[in-house]
Amino acid sequence: MKIFNSKIYRINGAALIEFAMVAPLLLLLCFGIVEFSLAFYKLNIATKAVHIGARYFSDPLVSKTGSNFSSAKIPEVQNIVVNASKTARKSGFDSIEEAFFDLSDVTVEIPPNSPIDHIRVSVSYEQSLEIPRFFDLAIPYTYTLTASSLLRVQ
């Protein structure tokens, strides 16, 4: 009878060891999925905001004075991009009226040597890991998110 009981005890101990080996990998996988989806959410908001700014600036009545591009409208386009990201985030699941980036992260440029008039509006900003904040871990890892939109002025 003692032999039978000792086998059950050994099987339970093996399951605990297997769980201890697999649990960190499962948690890492879950946190990676959450981190990727948060980054994709922020990139999607930035892409939509950049596209709204590019559509505004691609209107020739806004972007051109005569036959040349007006650089006086660039700060206005930057404000539109930042405000569009605030609006998109406010209507999202977190309902915070705050942009992920500021005016210095938004660039508006006219690509040189283009046969047709094009404008490019882009956003590039540093994003840090979100998950370690919840556990008070000091992981200094950041990555850059970049969204860009190139439109033709008609």
Coordinates of N, CA and C in Angstrom, one line a residue, residues 10 45 51 60 65 135-137 144:
R10 N 4.6 11.2 -6.3 CA 5.6 11.5 -7.3 C 4.9 12.1 -8.6
I45 N -3.9 54.6 -34.6 CA -4.4 55.9 -34.3 C -3.5 57.0 -35.0
H51 N -3.1 60.5 -41.9 CA -3.9 60.5 -43.1 C -4.8 61.7 -43.2
P60 N -5.4 71.8 -52.9 CA -4.6 72.9 -53.4 C -5.0 74.3 -52.9
T65 N -0.1 78.6 -52.7 CA -0.3 80.0 -53.0 C 0.3 80.2 -54.3
F135 N 3.8 46.4 -13.1 CA 4.5 45.6 -12.1 C 5.7 46.3 -11.5
D136 N 5.8 47.6 -11.8 CA 6.9 48.5 -11.2 C 8.2 47.9 -11.6
L137 N 8.4 47.4 -12.8 CA 9.7 47.0 -13.2 C 10.4 48.1 -14.0
T144 N 10.5 52.6 -31.6 CA 10.0 53.8 -32.4 C 8.8 53.3 -33.3

